[in-house]
Structure formats: C-alpha cells, structure tokens
Amino acid sequence: MTDNTQQAAASGPNSETPELPTQYAPAEVEGPLYERWVERGYFEADAKSDKKPYTIVIPPPNVTGSLHLGHAFQHTLMDALTRRKRMQGYEALWLPGMDHAGIATQNKVEQQLAEEGKSRQDLGREAFVERVWQWKEEYGGRILGQMRRLGDGVDWSRERFTMDEGLSRAVQTIFKKLYDDGLIYRAERIINWCPRCLTAISDIEVEHEDRDGELVSIRYGDGENSIVVATTRAETMLGDTAVAVHPDDERYRHLVGTEIDLPLTDRRIPVVADEHVDPEFGTGAVKVTPAHDPNDFEIGRRHNLPSLTIMDERARITVHGPFQDMDRLEARDAVVGALRSQGRIVAEKRPYVHAVGHCSRCRTIVEPRLSLQWWVNVDPLAQAAGDAVRDGRVKIHPQEMSGRYFQWVDNMHDWCISRQLWWGHRIPVWYGPDGETVCVGPDEQPPAGEGWTQDTDVLDTWFSSGLWPFSTLGWPDRTADLEKFYPTDVLLTGHDIIFFWVARMMMFGLYAMDGQAPFHTIALTGLVRDERGKKMSKSFGNVVDPLDWMDKYGSDALRFTLARGANPGTDVPIGEDWVQGARNFTNKIWNATRFALMNGATVEGELPAPEEMSATDRWILSRLNATVAETDALYDDYQFAKLSDALFHFAWDEVFDWYVELSKTTFLAGGRPAEVSRRVLGEVLDKLLRLLHPVVPFVTETLWTTLTGRESVVVADWPADSGFRDAVAEKEIAAVQSLVTEVRRFRADQGLQPGQKVPARLDLGSTGLEAHEAAVRQLLRLQPEGEAFTATATLPVAGATVALDLSGTIDVDAERKRLAKDLAAAEKEKAQATAKLGNEAFLAKAPEPVVAKIRTRLEAAEADIARITAQLSSLPQG
C-alpha cells in the first residue's frame, strides 16, 4: 500500500467493516472452501426443480489417469460455463464420472501381476476381473481428487463409471437394439492388431509416424513371364495369393489370367486385373496379401482369392519352415536375405521413409490382420449424425471446424467394436452347441444347457462412452434426470477427439433417443502446448504437472491463465511466467478489495442517484455495465480468452488503476461525496467479483462474502446490465486519463522518479476538469506552486495547461543535448522513409508488406519529431 492509500484507509470507517489478511494464501483457502461448497450442496442439481436446465457432461477421464494440463484447461472452461449458468438461475448440472479404459487398465493390472511372476491366464478370467476391480478401488480415480483441487463444481452425487451397474445395463440394451435392427454383425475383416496388447484396435487408436524402412523390389516368376513388385513388408509375401495389375496396362496384358511362381514357396499364384492398381506407381504391379492388408483384402474379395494368415497374435511367423516362429521384423530381414541369395531382389532403397502405424497406448507397431470381429454398420448412424449438424439441430463452434466433423462422419468405415480383452463390457452374445447365436438383453436370461458359451470378447471402450450423455442420466429407463437434463446443452472438448468420442455420441444419441441429438452445441477447443507452441511430450521434456503450478501459485492463477488463452479451436501455449502473472492479478484483486473494505466500501442500501455522484462514479458505473454486457456476449460465443481479457483490463486498468486512485482524494476529504463513492466502489466490486467468479472461484468467494456478508458467490445472482451509460462522464474521465498519462510520460522522459514531487500550476481552463484537480495532483505527485515557483516547463494537454517547476530536478543543458540528438535521429529516419516512398521505381517493385512497413516507420518518426519538439520547447530557456 502507498502512503496515500494508508492515509485514505486511516480516515475511512474501517472499525465496522470486516478485515482481510494482508496477503492472500491460496493453499490455506482453497481446500476448505471447496469442501464447504460440496457440503452445502451447491453443485447438486434438482430434477424436480422448475428452473430451466443447463447440462454439461464431463468427458470421462480414464480411471487410470491423473490431471494433466489438457484436463485442467477443459475443466476450467466447463466449470466457468456451469457456474455462470447456476448464477443466472438455471438448474445447472455438470455430471462427473470415469471411463473404465479397457486396454489401459488391463495393462496396469497385468504389469502388477508380472511383478509377482504371474499372468492373467494364471488367474483365469473371473479372478482377473475381480483383481482389476480391486485395483480400481485402491488406485483408480486419483484424478477425481485432483478435480476438487482445481475447483470443479460437479455434482458428485451423480458420479458415474462406465462399468457401474446402470451404465452396463445401458450398454447391453443398445447392443441388443442395434443387433436386432441389423446394425451389429460379426464378420472377418482386416483390423488393426496390436501384438503387445493382443487385441484389435480402431483406426483412430492408431498413430502414424514416419520411420526409416526399406523398399525392396522382388521379381516373381522368370523371363518374359516375370513381374517385379515392391514392398516395405517383405515377410508378408509368404501370404501372397495373387499379383494385381491394372486392366489397361499393356505391359502385363499377356499375363492376366496366368499363374506365376511365388518365390520361397511351392505355390503358384494368379495374375489378376484390378482397377485399384495405379499403373503409374512403381512397376505398375502389386503383390496381394488379403489376410494382412486392407486394400489387398478388398482385391481378394473381388477376385475370390484365398486369405492366408501367416502370423499369430504376437506377430510371429506361422508358416514356411525356415521362417517359422520368427518375429515379423526378424523374418523381414531373413526373407530379404533368402530372396537376395536367389537373385530375386532387383532393387533396394534404404532408408525409405514411410508412415508406420503404432498403437496409441503402447507404441507397438500395429499389424493389419484378418480377424473375426464384431462390427457396427455405421452408414445410417453416420448419416443421421451429419444431418443433425447440417440442418442446424446441433451447432459446431467455431463454425469453421465443421469441415473436420463432416470429413469424418461422411467417410466413416464400419466400426470394429470387439476387443480381445477381459476387462470391459463382455459382448452379450451366446453360441449354442449346434451353431446357434443368441443376443441377450439386460432383462433376458441367457440360454442355459450344455454347450452354450458366451462370446469371450469385450466391447471397445468408446462403445460405452458413446452412450455417456444419456446413460449417465438413467437410460434406458425414463428417469426424472433424463427428462430434465437431456439433451445436454454443450459438449466442450478438444478437436482431437471429434473422431474418437464426439461422432460416437452423436450416432448413439440420435439412434437411442428418438432423433434427439445429445447436445445443442459442440464447442471445440485447441490443445495445450508449451510457451513456444510445442506439443507437450515426455520425450521433449516439456510436460508440466498442473498440480505443481497450483501448489505454487494457487488454482485460480492456473485457471485464469488457461481461460485467457482459450480462443475457440486454437491451441493454447502456456508458460510458468503467465501463471505467475495471473497470480499477480489475484493478488491485485485481493489488495484492491482490502483497500476498499478499509475505506468503508459497502453494498448496503440503494445506489445513490446519478445526480449525487461525481463524474468518476458515473464513469465507472457506465464502464461496469458495458463490461457486463460484453462479458455476456463473449460467454454466449464461447470466447473465453476475450472475456477473460476484458475482465482483466476492466479490473486492473479501470477499477484499480483509475477509479480507486481517483477516489482516494474523495475518501480523504470525507463527507457525502465519500459516502457516495464508498457505495459505488462496493457496487463495482460486488459485480466485478461475481463476473470473475466462474473463472477464479476461490479468491472471489473469499472476497465477495467478506465484502457483502452474504452466504456464497456460488449461489449469488449473475450481474445484470442495468442499462446505465454516461457518455459525458466517460468523455470527461478520458480527458483526465489523457492529461495524467501525458504528464507522466513527460516526467519519465525527464528522468523523474515516479514518486518524486514537483511544484506545478494547473490551468484547467474551461475543460470541465476542475473537480479533478486534487486527484490529478495526487496521481502526478504535483505540489502546490509556492511563492518561489518558476514555470520551467509548460505542457498543453487535453485543453489544459500544466506548468512545472523543474529547477533543481534535472540538468537542463544535458537534457536539451539528449533531446536534440533524439530529434536528429528521428528526422533522419523520416528523411529516409520519405525518400523511399517518393521513389516510383522502388514502389513498383517492392512487396506491399515492405511498403506498409516503411509507411509505419514514417508515421512513427513524425510522431517522435512532434513529441521531442514539444519537450524541447517546454524546457527552461538558458
């Protein structure tokens, strides 16, 4: 606090107002405050309420997970939306829960077993699943406690888990419905197989990375009847069942319909003509391995080719003696060596950079593999999901991200939903001794008797999480929650899981809920990156644990930093300096409110009539209402960065740096004007803290309850724009700001210290600023003139004149020399820019950005010349 702040506080009625500690200590406040909110039931939604509902379901984090910056980012935004709607009088439900995370969780427990020298096969399925449940109870859900640290205002009474009884019933219900409608089927197809996780994985769980490999060209057959094919996976040639060429390729027309020898085997394979082949690529001939390549599988179907599986589930070769039991990568080198020894390798290219698919969970290279799996026929579901956005029932924000959504749903392949795991929702299909197949619903008894067995596979995790918006509300039963809170209002999630999750929920929601989409709006965010915009990765060494920053700076500081970077659909860079800056902001709010309380700021009683207020009071109320309106508009447009920035600048720049400072002289003077300003300051802080609360809930709760004496800002009313505007007061205070800013700049140019006092004469003329003279003098550290006053510098600013006595404070000759040197540099810059802009040849050739840059330099030089000339003229004459 400055000396003057302390003086103002000393004269205020602080004996009857509550006090705050001198410093804000987040670690002491946040935990107890959150538990108080939960105990009081502030976050619990009432399905029987007559309030309008507002619903957000949380993207369920994995039960194995812990809070990372991406979670903290999205949770901050969802919490802000929900808290604001609750304050606006909605029955707001933010529903929490976790995903059972099939592969990830099973891997955790299998690792634990491996440390004991055991495998899941040693336990058997039933005992292993029980062991996973034990692990879940003991170690799972750590992220839920971390969500409390962040301040997530979720309804813990409705917490769900994708494997709980109710959600499992929903999974079985929709599987049965899809099966009965012919939308789920079982078939052999090429799938992505992870030899480490020993399960199928979906296309969207495969991450492609450029890797150095080898492209080998192999000659099949001999002489005129030979064909050269190229491959990066030479080991798969052991499963070739054809060579394909384009029907119009004259080079191979004589071979189509004949057979050629397949090297290293005792088989002959046909040459087939297929339009899939690109005659311009490579040799124009491709090897066809239907059991180990999706494109080859389709060629095989068109030409009735056999499919030979040559690898087991661990990607070890199962055929052809010398290569049998070799790992696929070991076999690759062995096959190339054997072909080379026979003179069959006609070309080798190494390194050959190509995209290689990896399992997103364990980073193992994925193997395309023919497998009998369960599939969803997505065509009608994806069509409905696309139509719901096209016809406006669901809006995607920002709108330009719609293209990514349509690109996915309009080109979706059938979805492989079976996984060869033990942890998950087991497929509710039973097989009979005579080949019978029975799908069993949740209220049906499975077939009994000898020879009946249940399918051993479980469902893809995304199958159950795709039901999340309605299964968590009680579907398939018509519960009060489902009637009240479905469809949800907004899905806020990263653009990276449009494919994983968003499209799945759209398909299932529209299908199960009679055409009602699961949400009205899909608000897509970017991803959190480091301060240089680089992806956060353990391999880069730039991963940040958000808990570390929360411990160091407080949860509000982290939340405000994340919200202030949240432009729709755009990635969010974040660095520790920014979190530290946000912590400084929370401290500023604390100190300003503390000052206000010490000076008697109050929310009691009616706001005084405008005619009783000073221009400063009317100005800040006008700006407050404009900020309320702006904040509302930005929230409704999901512009978190802009609304956070608007609140930051209103709070720091206008309330704290101007209104509080301009009001200090009023508080010191006392009387009715001080009473009015105390009430206005209370009003401004009351509404400002409410506006800030959704983003920075902890510090605002502490300050607001202290300021108002009321129960909690969590359940306070959201500020409304009263419509009060005062353009005259805004213009008047703008003139004061201009005057103070210009004189401060002049003082800085003269090398005066900010606190250094200077004698001055103020001639405010007819500017209408006479009422602000005391405040202006206070802000500028201007002393009264005194008898020995000599005007050594005169500044005309905003229609007023400020005469300063700088004698004894600066070396006039040295200052004149310094300014003269600066003036010469500015004039030289102006001359150079003017010459270039006057050169027609230069203008004809130079790119527009270069010309624009020179125009900017000219404008800056002219402004510098005007400023320096004014400073020189204001110096005392020698």
PDB file of C-alpha atoms in Angstrom, residues 305-451:
ATOM      1  CA  LEU A 305      -8.771 -65.116 -53.650  1.00  0.00           C
ATOM      2  CA  PRO A 306      -7.919 -67.223 -50.615  1.00  0.00           C
ATOM      3  CA  SER A 307      -6.705 -65.408 -47.485  1.00  0.00           C
ATOM      4  CA  LEU A 308      -3.669 -66.975 -45.839  1.00  0.00           C
ATOM      5  CA  THR A 309      -2.867 -65.863 -42.294  1.00  0.00           C
ATOM      6  CA  ILE A 310       0.902 -66.203 -41.813  1.00  0.00           C
ATOM      7  CA  MET A 311       1.327 -64.646 -38.326  1.00  0.00           C
ATOM      8  CA  ASP A 312      -0.024 -65.467 -34.906  1.00  0.00           C
ATOM      9  CA  GLU A 313      -1.421 -62.963 -32.400  1.00  0.00           C
ATOM     10  CA  ARG A 314       2.095 -61.999 -31.283  1.00  0.00           C
ATOM     11  CA  ALA A 315       3.153 -61.299 -34.887  1.00  0.00           C
ATOM     12  CA  ARG A 316       5.324 -64.400 -35.172  1.00  0.00           C
ATOM     13  CA  ILE A 317       5.511 -66.273 -38.470  1.00  0.00           C
ATOM     14  CA  THR A 318       3.435 -69.481 -38.511  1.00  0.00           C
ATOM     15  CA  VAL A 319       4.303 -70.871 -41.972  1.00  0.00           C
ATOM     16  CA  HIS A 320       7.247 -71.918 -44.172  1.00  0.00           C
ATOM     17  CA  GLY A 321       9.786 -73.884 -42.150  1.00  0.00           C
ATOM     18  CA  PRO A 322      12.920 -71.693 -42.164  1.00  0.00           C
ATOM     19  CA  PHE A 323      10.956 -68.611 -41.050  1.00  0.00           C
ATOM     20  CA  GLN A 324       8.548 -70.262 -38.640  1.00  0.00           C
ATOM     21  CA  ASP A 325       8.403 -68.785 -35.118  1.00  0.00           C
ATOM     22  CA  MET A 326      10.412 -65.735 -36.179  1.00  0.00           C
ATOM     23  CA  ASP A 327       9.188 -62.311 -35.098  1.00  0.00           C
ATOM     24  CA  ARG A 328       7.849 -60.391 -38.097  1.00  0.00           C
ATOM     25  CA  LEU A 329      10.745 -57.904 -38.076  1.00  0.00           C
ATOM     26  CA  GLU A 330      13.320 -60.680 -37.742  1.00  0.00           C
ATOM     27  CA  ALA A 331      11.577 -62.557 -40.542  1.00  0.00           C
ATOM     28  CA  ARG A 332      11.647 -59.471 -42.763  1.00  0.00           C
ATOM     29  CA  ASP A 333      15.432 -59.460 -42.856  1.00  0.00           C
ATOM     30  CA  ALA A 334      15.556 -63.255 -43.242  1.00  0.00           C
ATOM     31  CA  VAL A 335      13.121 -63.232 -46.172  1.00  0.00           C
ATOM     32  CA  VAL A 336      15.035 -60.464 -47.958  1.00  0.00           C
ATOM     33  CA  GLY A 337      18.265 -62.381 -47.399  1.00  0.00           C
ATOM     34  CA  ALA A 338      16.793 -65.573 -48.837  1.00  0.00           C
ATOM     35  CA  LEU A 339      15.416 -63.717 -51.860  1.00  0.00           C
ATOM     36  CA  ARG A 340      18.740 -61.999 -52.390  1.00  0.00           C
ATOM     37  CA  SER A 341      20.532 -65.319 -52.386  1.00  0.00           C
ATOM     38  CA  GLN A 342      18.189 -66.490 -55.175  1.00  0.00           C
ATOM     39  CA  GLY A 343      18.775 -63.326 -57.210  1.00  0.00           C
ATOM     40  CA  ARG A 344      15.182 -62.233 -56.716  1.00  0.00           C
ATOM     41  CA  ILE A 345      15.946 -58.764 -55.285  1.00  0.00           C
ATOM     42  CA  VAL A 346      16.234 -56.392 -58.249  1.00  0.00           C
ATOM     43  CA  ALA A 347      16.361 -53.125 -56.274  1.00  0.00           C
ATOM     44  CA  GLU A 348      16.709 -51.955 -52.675  1.00  0.00           C
ATOM     45  CA  LYS A 349      16.084 -48.488 -51.325  1.00  0.00           C
ATOM     46  CA  ARG A 350      17.298 -47.757 -47.814  1.00  0.00           C
ATOM     47  CA  PRO A 351      16.462 -45.691 -45.914  1.00  0.00           C
ATOM     48  CA  TYR A 352      12.938 -45.430 -47.250  1.00  0.00           C
ATOM     49  CA  VAL A 353      10.810 -43.057 -45.160  1.00  0.00           C
ATOM     50  CA  HIS A 354       7.204 -44.167 -44.848  1.00  0.00           C
ATOM     51  CA  ALA A 355       4.332 -43.829 -42.382  1.00  0.00           C
ATOM     52  CA  VAL A 356       4.115 -46.690 -39.901  1.00  0.00           C
ATOM     53  CA  GLY A 357       1.085 -47.228 -37.659  1.00  0.00           C
ATOM     54  CA  HIS A 358       1.660 -47.573 -33.906  1.00  0.00           C
ATOM     55  CA  CYS A 359      -0.674 -48.494 -31.071  1.00  0.00           C
ATOM     56  CA  SER A 360      -1.537 -45.230 -29.337  1.00  0.00           C
ATOM     57  CA  ARG A 361      -1.252 -46.878 -25.910  1.00  0.00           C
ATOM     58  CA  CYS A 362       1.906 -48.981 -26.015  1.00  0.00           C
ATOM     59  CA  ARG A 363       3.654 -47.635 -29.152  1.00  0.00           C
ATOM     60  CA  THR A 364       3.999 -51.120 -30.673  1.00  0.00           C
ATOM     61  CA  ILE A 365       3.892 -51.271 -34.485  1.00  0.00           C
ATOM     62  CA  VAL A 366       0.372 -52.290 -35.478  1.00  0.00           C
ATOM     63  CA  GLU A 367      -0.142 -55.286 -37.724  1.00  0.00           C
ATOM     64  CA  PRO A 368      -3.047 -55.437 -40.222  1.00  0.00           C
ATOM     65  CA  ARG A 369      -4.623 -58.834 -39.647  1.00  0.00           C
ATOM     66  CA  LEU A 370      -7.621 -60.767 -40.894  1.00  0.00           C
ATOM     67  CA  SER A 371      -9.806 -61.488 -37.900  1.00  0.00           C
ATOM     68  CA  LEU A 372     -13.334 -62.483 -36.975  1.00  0.00           C
ATOM     69  CA  GLN A 373     -14.740 -59.479 -35.110  1.00  0.00           C
ATOM     70  CA  TRP A 374     -17.971 -57.672 -34.222  1.00  0.00           C
ATOM     71  CA  TRP A 375     -18.820 -54.582 -36.263  1.00  0.00           C
ATOM     72  CA  VAL A 376     -21.309 -51.711 -36.284  1.00  0.00           C
ATOM     73  CA  ASN A 377     -22.787 -50.816 -39.655  1.00  0.00           C
ATOM     74  CA  VAL A 378     -22.322 -47.066 -39.298  1.00  0.00           C
ATOM     75  CA  ASP A 379     -23.853 -45.867 -42.582  1.00  0.00           C
ATOM     76  CA  PRO A 380     -27.340 -44.902 -41.302  1.00  0.00           C
ATOM     77  CA  LEU A 381     -25.956 -43.733 -37.937  1.00  0.00           C
ATOM     78  CA  ALA A 382     -23.271 -41.546 -39.500  1.00  0.00           C
ATOM     79  CA  GLN A 383     -25.794 -40.126 -41.976  1.00  0.00           C
ATOM     80  CA  ALA A 384     -28.014 -39.054 -39.080  1.00  0.00           C
ATOM     81  CA  ALA A 385     -25.025 -37.560 -37.239  1.00  0.00           C
ATOM     82  CA  GLY A 386     -24.121 -35.484 -40.282  1.00  0.00           C
ATOM     83  CA  ASP A 387     -27.702 -34.367 -40.913  1.00  0.00           C
ATOM     84  CA  ALA A 388     -28.123 -33.119 -37.338  1.00  0.00           C
ATOM     85  CA  VAL A 389     -25.340 -30.597 -37.881  1.00  0.00           C
ATOM     86  CA  ARG A 390     -26.313 -29.753 -41.444  1.00  0.00           C
ATOM     87  CA  ASP A 391     -29.906 -28.909 -40.508  1.00  0.00           C
ATOM     88  CA  GLY A 392     -28.870 -26.797 -37.511  1.00  0.00           C
ATOM     89  CA  ARG A 393     -30.111 -29.010 -34.672  1.00  0.00           C
ATOM     90  CA  VAL A 394     -26.520 -29.145 -33.464  1.00  0.00           C
ATOM     91  CA  LYS A 395     -24.099 -26.269 -33.895  1.00  0.00           C
ATOM     92  CA  ILE A 396     -20.335 -26.660 -34.035  1.00  0.00           C
ATOM     93  CA  HIS A 397     -18.301 -23.822 -32.593  1.00  0.00           C
ATOM     94  CA  PRO A 398     -16.191 -22.429 -34.117  1.00  0.00           C
ATOM     95  CA  GLN A 399     -18.138 -22.996 -37.312  1.00  0.00           C
ATOM     96  CA  GLU A 400     -15.006 -23.440 -39.415  1.00  0.00           C
ATOM     97  CA  MET A 401     -14.323 -26.694 -37.534  1.00  0.00           C
ATOM     98  CA  SER A 402     -17.455 -28.229 -39.068  1.00  0.00           C
ATOM     99  CA  GLY A 403     -15.434 -29.381 -42.048  1.00  0.00           C
ATOM    100  CA  ARG A 404     -13.393 -31.754 -39.896  1.00  0.00           C
ATOM    101  CA  TYR A 405     -16.577 -33.203 -38.444  1.00  0.00           C
ATOM    102  CA  PHE A 406     -18.162 -33.794 -41.848  1.00  0.00           C
ATOM    103  CA  GLN A 407     -14.937 -35.218 -43.236  1.00  0.00           C
ATOM    104  CA  TRP A 408     -15.113 -37.873 -40.540  1.00  0.00           C
ATOM    105  CA  VAL A 409     -18.824 -38.753 -40.408  1.00  0.00           C
ATOM    106  CA  ASP A 410     -19.244 -38.650 -44.202  1.00  0.00           C
ATOM    107  CA  ASN A 411     -16.386 -41.088 -44.762  1.00  0.00           C
ATOM    108  CA  MET A 412     -16.730 -43.386 -41.766  1.00  0.00           C
ATOM    109  CA  HIS A 413     -15.974 -47.081 -42.167  1.00  0.00           C
ATOM    110  CA  ASP A 414     -17.803 -49.752 -40.257  1.00  0.00           C
ATOM    111  CA  TRP A 415     -16.659 -49.732 -36.652  1.00  0.00           C
ATOM    112  CA  CYS A 416     -14.895 -52.748 -35.157  1.00  0.00           C
ATOM    113  CA  ILE A 417     -16.301 -52.862 -31.617  1.00  0.00           C
ATOM    114  CA  SER A 418     -14.858 -56.134 -30.255  1.00  0.00           C
ATOM    115  CA  ARG A 419     -11.684 -56.279 -28.216  1.00  0.00           C
ATOM    116  CA  GLN A 420      -9.770 -59.362 -27.145  1.00  0.00           C
ATOM    117  CA  LEU A 421      -9.607 -58.306 -23.503  1.00  0.00           C
ATOM    118  CA  TRP A 422     -11.064 -59.485 -20.206  1.00  0.00           C
ATOM    119  CA  TRP A 423     -11.722 -56.055 -18.653  1.00  0.00           C
ATOM    120  CA  GLY A 424     -14.745 -54.365 -20.139  1.00  0.00           C
ATOM    121  CA  HIS A 425     -18.344 -54.971 -21.132  1.00  0.00           C
ATOM    122  CA  ARG A 426     -18.496 -58.546 -22.351  1.00  0.00           C
ATOM    123  CA  ILE A 427     -20.346 -58.985 -25.626  1.00  0.00           C
ATOM    124  CA  PRO A 428     -23.856 -60.258 -24.730  1.00  0.00           C
ATOM    125  CA  VAL A 429     -23.950 -62.996 -27.324  1.00  0.00           C
ATOM    126  CA  TRP A 430     -24.150 -66.745 -26.623  1.00  0.00           C
ATOM    127  CA  TYR A 431     -23.232 -69.556 -29.011  1.00  0.00           C
ATOM    128  CA  GLY A 432     -25.038 -72.885 -28.937  1.00  0.00           C
ATOM    129  CA  PRO A 433     -23.738 -76.417 -29.479  1.00  0.00           C
ATOM    130  CA  ASP A 434     -25.379 -76.584 -32.914  1.00  0.00           C
ATOM    131  CA  GLY A 435     -24.161 -73.227 -34.216  1.00  0.00           C
ATOM    132  CA  GLU A 436     -26.946 -71.128 -32.671  1.00  0.00           C
ATOM    133  CA  THR A 437     -26.295 -67.435 -31.936  1.00  0.00           C
ATOM    134  CA  VAL A 438     -28.391 -65.588 -29.355  1.00  0.00           C
ATOM    135  CA  CYS A 439     -28.058 -61.925 -28.344  1.00  0.00           C
ATOM    136  CA  VAL A 440     -29.342 -61.340 -24.807  1.00  0.00           C
ATOM    137  CA  GLY A 441     -30.792 -58.101 -23.490  1.00  0.00           C
ATOM    138  CA  PRO A 442     -30.426 -56.891 -19.885  1.00  0.00           C
ATOM    139  CA  ASP A 443     -33.803 -58.203 -18.768  1.00  0.00           C
ATOM    140  CA  GLU A 444     -33.428 -61.542 -20.523  1.00  0.00           C
ATOM    141  CA  GLN A 445     -31.924 -64.789 -19.286  1.00  0.00           C
ATOM    142  CA  PRO A 446     -29.055 -66.221 -21.333  1.00  0.00           C
ATOM    143  CA  PRO A 447     -29.658 -69.663 -22.823  1.00  0.00           C
ATOM    144  CA  ALA A 448     -28.825 -72.499 -20.444  1.00  0.00           C
ATOM    145  CA  GLY A 449     -27.733 -76.039 -21.051  1.00  0.00           C
ATOM    146  CA  GLU A 450     -24.704 -77.962 -22.136  1.00  0.00           C
ATOM    147  CA  GLY A 451     -22.611 -76.476 -24.904  1.00  0.00           C
TER     148      GLY A 451
END
